[in-house]
């Protein structure tokens, strides 16, 4: 059986699961951001996909000349939900330099801290920024209230693909936090979705209870965000402040909070960032967050 995967970085986890559940299958993987370079046109992509027995894909947007709905005509096609969830990591954010319109990166890659970036933009000292990682600030900016909105977004994504978030959340939460970051799910969560996807496709597979007993989680090689102590406590977990870099690309894999604050300030200054393109920071300033951080 030939299975073609198409999507974001989460397809690496799907492939890892399929390698155990369907060991005889030939699985090919293609990242959606590289479709144009690989195939060039929708006709070439569709021709390639016709060679597969099964196509499993994340919905993609904004690729000139290649529309997602055009590839869904494959006879055995399944749209796989993208598992994004921000409730455990509400401080994690992607940033853009407002003046240069360039992506801004921290020492661990594309992930940045909202609190650190806001503090840097408003000339808060490193010491004061570090001191702002406390209960009062987290409560003020709503970091303890992100569950409902995260579930709502996840439920909408799952429902669009024919899945139900409610079928999984309680089981996942009974184990441990089910994501490494806002958009990197843990392997056991993807495993549950892959099993249900295969059932919907009518494909028999090996019954495996704990996928991590058989294969490593590929997204552990990528940047990850800590669940801060105060946030973890709400959900009955243990937290920390260790920021994880990309294992392959960073000489230093883990960074403490003081190190992360200091290196973020340093990198933003070296990049010449004056302000970030982020409406949230304007709202925070209007409601008085800066005064609370400096108090």
Short mmCIF file of C-alpha atoms in Angstrom, two decimals:
data_model
loop_
_atom_site.label_atom_id
_atom_site.label_comp_id
_atom_site.label_asym_id
_atom_site.label_seq_id
_atom_site.Cartn_x
_atom_site.Cartn_y
_atom_site.Cartn_z
CA UNK A 1 0.00 0.00 0.00
CA UNK A 2 1.28 3.46 -0.94
CA UNK A 3 0.32 6.30 1.38
CA UNK A 4 1.17 9.93 0.63
CA UNK A 5 1.23 12.50 3.42
CA UNK A 6 1.00 16.20 2.71
CA UNK A 7 1.04 18.90 5.36
CA UNK A 8 2.90 20.84 8.00
CA UNK A 9 5.53 19.54 10.44
CA UNK A 10 2.92 17.34 12.13
CA UNK A 11 3.07 14.92 9.18
CA UNK A 12 6.36 13.70 10.63
CA UNK A 13 4.41 12.35 13.60
CA UNK A 14 1.79 10.83 11.30
CA UNK A 15 4.55 9.08 9.37
CA UNK A 16 6.13 7.79 12.59
CA UNK A 17 2.79 6.29 13.66
CA UNK A 18 2.14 4.71 10.28
CA UNK A 19 5.56 3.10 10.40
CA UNK A 20 4.38 1.10 13.42
CA UNK A 21 0.69 0.64 12.64
CA UNK A 22 1.26 -0.26 8.97
CA UNK A 23 4.85 -1.51 8.76
CA UNK A 24 4.46 -2.86 5.23
CA UNK A 25 3.10 0.40 3.80
CA UNK A 26 5.21 2.69 1.63
CA UNK A 27 4.78 6.13 3.15
CA UNK A 28 5.98 9.28 1.40
CA UNK A 29 5.88 12.68 3.10
CA UNK A 30 5.76 16.17 1.60
CA UNK A 31 5.62 19.47 3.44
CA UNK A 32 2.93 21.83 2.21
CA UNK A 33 5.27 24.86 2.25
CA UNK A 34 7.47 23.10 -0.33
CA UNK A 35 4.75 22.06 -2.79
CA UNK A 36 5.60 24.66 -5.40
CA UNK A 37 9.28 23.71 -5.41
CA UNK A 38 8.48 20.01 -5.64
CA UNK A 39 5.63 19.98 -8.13
CA UNK A 40 5.23 23.43 -9.64
CA UNK A 41 1.58 23.05 -10.65
CA UNK A 42 -1.67 21.50 -9.51
CA UNK A 43 -1.72 19.15 -12.49
CA UNK A 44 1.68 17.67 -11.60
CA UNK A 45 0.71 17.36 -7.97
CA UNK A 46 -2.59 15.63 -8.79
CA UNK A 47 -0.82 13.29 -11.20
CA UNK A 48 1.66 12.36 -8.49
CA UNK A 49 -1.08 11.78 -5.91
CA UNK A 50 -2.93 9.41 -8.26
CA UNK A 51 -0.04 6.98 -7.83
CA UNK A 52 -0.90 6.65 -4.13
CA UNK A 53 -3.49 4.27 -2.74
CA UNK A 54 -4.27 6.71 0.07
CA UNK A 55 -3.69 10.45 0.47
CA UNK A 56 -3.76 12.04 3.92
CA UNK A 57 -3.33 15.80 4.01
CA UNK A 58 -3.54 18.89 6.18
CA UNK A 59 -5.47 21.75 4.63
CA UNK A 60 -3.13 24.39 3.24
CA UNK A 61 -3.71 27.97 2.11
CA UNK A 62 -2.11 30.65 0.01
CA UNK A 63 -0.13 28.54 -2.47
CA UNK A 64 -0.45 30.26 -5.87
CA UNK A 65 -2.01 28.01 -8.49
CA UNK A 66 -2.52 25.09 -6.12
CA UNK A 67 -5.81 24.90 -4.25
CA UNK A 68 -6.30 22.35 -1.50
CA UNK A 69 -9.81 21.36 -2.60
CA UNK A 70 -8.48 20.27 -5.98
CA UNK A 71 -6.41 17.47 -4.47
CA UNK A 72 -9.36 16.20 -2.39
CA UNK A 73 -10.78 14.47 -5.47
CA UNK A 74 -8.54 11.45 -4.88
CA UNK A 75 -10.63 8.29 -4.43
CA UNK A 76 -9.18 7.58 -0.97
CA UNK A 77 -8.50 10.99 0.48
CA UNK A 78 -8.65 12.05 4.11
CA UNK A 79 -8.19 15.54 5.46
CA UNK A 80 -6.27 15.25 8.73
CA UNK A 81 -6.90 17.90 11.40
CA UNK A 82 -4.08 20.19 12.44
CA UNK A 83 -3.60 19.89 16.18
CA UNK A 84 -2.85 23.38 17.50
CA UNK A 85 -3.50 24.24 21.14
CA UNK A 86 -2.33 27.37 22.98
CA UNK A 87 -3.80 26.96 26.46
CA UNK A 88 -0.66 25.40 27.95
CA UNK A 89 1.63 27.93 26.26
CA UNK A 90 -0.24 31.26 26.02
CA UNK A 91 2.99 33.26 26.13
CA UNK A 92 4.40 31.59 23.00
CA UNK A 93 4.04 33.70 19.87
CA UNK A 94 5.32 34.31 16.35
CA UNK A 95 6.61 37.83 15.73
CA UNK A 96 7.25 40.15 12.80
CA UNK A 97 9.36 43.31 12.76
CA UNK A 98 6.80 46.05 12.05
CA UNK A 99 9.28 48.25 10.18
CA UNK A 100 11.15 45.65 8.13
CA UNK A 101 8.27 43.16 7.76
CA UNK A 102 10.61 40.31 8.62
CA UNK A 103 10.08 37.35 10.91
CA UNK A 104 11.75 37.85 14.29
CA UNK A 105 13.40 34.84 15.88
CA UNK A 106 14.58 33.99 19.36
CA UNK A 107 17.48 31.74 20.28
CA UNK A 108 15.22 28.68 19.91
CA UNK A 109 13.85 29.65 16.50
CA UNK A 110 10.50 31.11 15.44
CA UNK A 111 8.95 30.94 18.92
CA UNK A 112 9.09 34.09 21.03
CA UNK A 113 7.71 35.18 24.39
CA UNK A 114 4.97 37.80 24.32
CA UNK A 115 6.00 39.14 27.71
CA UNK A 116 9.66 39.41 26.74
CA UNK A 117 8.90 41.05 23.39
CA UNK A 118 6.45 43.50 24.96
CA UNK A 119 9.00 44.38 27.63
CA UNK A 120 11.77 44.86 25.09
CA UNK A 121 9.59 47.08 22.89
CA UNK A 122 8.78 49.27 25.88
CA UNK A 123 12.36 49.56 27.18
CA UNK A 124 11.74 47.48 30.30
CA UNK A 125 14.99 46.36 31.92
CA UNK A 126 16.01 42.72 31.69
CA UNK A 127 15.68 42.42 35.47
CA UNK A 128 12.15 43.83 35.45
CA UNK A 129 11.18 41.64 32.52
CA UNK A 130 12.43 38.56 34.33
CA UNK A 131 10.50 39.56 37.44
CA UNK A 132 7.30 39.86 35.39
CA UNK A 133 7.05 36.08 35.00
CA UNK A 134 4.86 35.91 38.07
CA UNK A 135 1.29 35.10 39.05
CA UNK A 136 0.02 38.68 39.07
CA UNK A 137 1.12 39.33 35.48
CA UNK A 138 -0.07 35.98 34.16
CA UNK A 139 -3.47 36.60 35.69
CA UNK A 140 -3.64 40.17 34.36
CA UNK A 141 -2.95 39.17 30.72
CA UNK A 142 -5.34 36.21 30.84
CA UNK A 143 -2.86 33.35 30.69
CA UNK A 144 -5.01 31.37 33.12
CA UNK A 145 -8.13 31.79 30.99
CA UNK A 146 -7.02 30.36 27.64
CA UNK A 147 -8.64 26.93 27.93
CA UNK A 148 -12.08 27.69 26.50
CA UNK A 149 -10.81 29.57 23.46
CA UNK A 150 -8.21 26.86 22.77
CA UNK A 151 -10.82 24.11 22.95
CA UNK A 152 -13.19 26.09 20.74
CA UNK A 153 -10.54 26.50 18.05
CA UNK A 154 -9.51 22.86 18.25
CA UNK A 155 -13.10 21.68 18.10
CA UNK A 156 -13.75 23.79 14.98
CA UNK A 157 -10.68 22.36 13.22
CA UNK A 158 -11.55 18.78 14.16
CA UNK A 159 -15.20 19.16 13.18
CA UNK A 160 -14.27 20.51 9.76
CA UNK A 161 -12.29 17.31 9.17
CA UNK A 162 -15.01 15.02 10.53
CA UNK A 163 -13.40 14.43 13.95
CA UNK A 164 -14.62 15.47 17.42
CA UNK A 165 -12.20 17.06 19.87
CA UNK A 166 -14.41 15.86 22.73
CA UNK A 167 -13.58 12.27 21.85
CA UNK A 168 -9.94 12.83 22.77
CA UNK A 169 -9.42 15.68 25.22
CA UNK A 170 -10.33 13.91 28.47
CA UNK A 171 -8.17 10.91 27.58
CA UNK A 172 -5.22 13.07 26.61
CA UNK A 173 -5.49 15.26 29.68
CA UNK A 174 -5.51 12.18 31.93
CA UNK A 175 -1.99 11.36 30.72
CA UNK A 176 -0.03 14.58 30.47
CA UNK A 177 -0.03 17.81 28.45
CA UNK A 178 -0.59 16.65 24.88
CA UNK A 179 1.48 19.29 23.11
CA UNK A 180 5.13 20.34 23.15
CA UNK A 181 4.17 23.87 22.09
CA UNK A 182 1.29 25.76 20.50
CA UNK A 183 1.54 23.77 17.25
CA UNK A 184 3.66 20.70 18.04
CA UNK A 185 1.46 17.89 19.42
CA UNK A 186 2.91 14.95 21.28
CA UNK A 187 3.07 11.62 19.52
CA UNK A 188 0.43 9.87 21.63
CA UNK A 189 -2.18 12.44 20.55
CA UNK A 190 -1.37 12.05 16.86
CA UNK A 191 -1.44 8.26 17.34
CA UNK A 192 -5.06 8.39 18.47
CA UNK A 193 -6.01 10.48 15.44
CA UNK A 194 -4.11 8.24 13.03
CA UNK A 195 -5.89 5.14 14.35
CA UNK A 196 -9.28 6.76 13.82
CA UNK A 197 -8.25 7.99 10.38
CA UNK A 198 -7.28 4.47 9.34
CA UNK A 199 -10.60 3.12 10.63
CA UNK A 200 -12.45 5.69 8.55
CA UNK A 201 -10.46 4.63 5.51
CA UNK A 202 -11.28 0.97 6.20
CA UNK A 203 -7.64 -0.03 6.72
CA UNK A 204 -6.66 -2.69 9.25
CA UNK A 205 -3.63 -1.85 11.38
CA UNK A 206 -1.51 -3.21 14.23
CA UNK A 207 -3.08 -2.52 17.64
CA UNK A 208 -0.50 -0.62 19.69
CA UNK A 209 -1.41 0.85 23.06
CA UNK A 210 1.58 3.11 23.76
CA UNK A 211 3.14 4.35 20.55
CA UNK A 212 6.18 5.83 22.33
CA UNK A 213 7.22 2.31 23.36
CA UNK A 214 7.96 1.65 19.70
CA UNK A 215 9.07 4.88 18.07
CA UNK A 216 10.56 8.21 19.15
CA UNK A 217 8.50 11.38 18.98
CA UNK A 218 9.95 13.25 15.97
CA UNK A 219 8.74 16.65 17.18
CA UNK A 220 11.06 16.38 20.18
CA UNK A 221 13.79 17.31 17.72
CA UNK A 222 12.16 20.69 17.20
CA UNK A 223 11.78 23.73 19.41
CA UNK A 224 9.45 23.32 22.36
CA UNK A 225 7.91 25.67 24.90
CA UNK A 226 7.70 25.08 28.66
CA UNK A 227 4.46 25.01 30.59
CA UNK A 228 5.16 27.63 33.22
CA UNK A 229 4.87 26.42 36.81
CA UNK A 230 1.83 28.57 37.61
CA UNK A 231 -0.02 27.50 34.46
CA UNK A 232 0.82 23.82 34.88
CA UNK A 233 -0.55 23.87 38.42
CA UNK A 234 -4.00 24.82 37.12
CA UNK A 235 -4.18 21.57 35.16
CA UNK A 236 -2.61 19.38 37.83
CA UNK A 237 0.77 19.02 36.12
CA UNK A 238 4.32 19.97 37.00
CA UNK A 239 5.83 22.84 35.07
CA UNK A 240 9.19 24.50 34.46
CA UNK A 241 10.86 27.35 32.61
CA UNK A 242 13.19 25.45 30.27
CA UNK A 243 13.00 26.66 26.67
CA UNK A 244 13.93 23.91 24.22
CA UNK A 245 15.73 24.62 20.99
CA UNK A 246 15.98 22.66 17.77
CA UNK A 247 18.12 19.64 18.60
CA UNK A 248 19.86 19.54 15.22
CA UNK A 249 20.46 23.26 14.76
CA UNK A 250 21.28 24.63 18.20
CA UNK A 251 24.53 24.17 20.05
CA UNK A 252 22.56 24.73 23.24
CA UNK A 253 19.40 22.63 23.55
CA UNK A 254 17.87 23.99 26.79
CA UNK A 255 17.75 27.58 27.98
CA UNK A 256 16.71 28.78 31.44
CA UNK A 257 14.31 31.71 31.77
CA UNK A 258 17.07 34.23 32.65
CA UNK A 259 19.08 33.03 29.65
CA UNK A 260 16.06 33.22 27.38
CA UNK A 261 15.19 36.76 28.44
CA UNK A 262 18.77 37.95 28.00
CA UNK A 263 19.33 36.28 24.62
CA UNK A 264 15.95 37.51 23.32
CA UNK A 265 16.84 41.12 24.17
CA UNK A 266 20.27 40.63 22.57
CA UNK A 267 18.91 39.14 19.34
CA UNK A 268 16.17 41.74 19.00
CA UNK A 269 18.74 44.52 19.42
CA UNK A 270 21.13 42.93 16.93
CA UNK A 271 18.29 42.64 14.42
CA UNK A 272 17.51 46.33 14.89
CA UNK A 273 13.94 45.71 16.00
CA UNK A 274 12.17 48.83 17.20
CA UNK A 275 8.63 47.51 17.40
CA UNK A 276 6.73 44.37 16.62
CA UNK A 277 3.72 44.04 14.37
CA UNK A 278 1.32 42.90 17.06
CA UNK A 279 -1.96 44.54 18.08
CA UNK A 280 -1.89 42.64 21.38
CA UNK A 281 1.02 44.73 22.60
CA UNK A 282 -0.90 47.95 21.96
CA UNK A 283 -3.85 46.57 23.90
CA UNK A 284 -1.62 45.52 26.78
CA UNK A 285 -0.13 48.98 27.00
CA UNK A 286 -3.56 50.62 26.99
CA UNK A 287 -4.78 48.50 29.92
CA UNK A 288 -1.71 49.31 32.00
CA UNK A 289 0.46 46.21 31.76
CA UNK A 290 3.62 48.29 31.53
CA UNK A 291 2.92 49.92 34.88
CA UNK A 292 2.39 46.54 36.51
CA UNK A 293 5.61 45.15 35.08
CA UNK A 294 7.58 48.16 36.29
CA UNK A 295 5.98 48.19 39.74
#
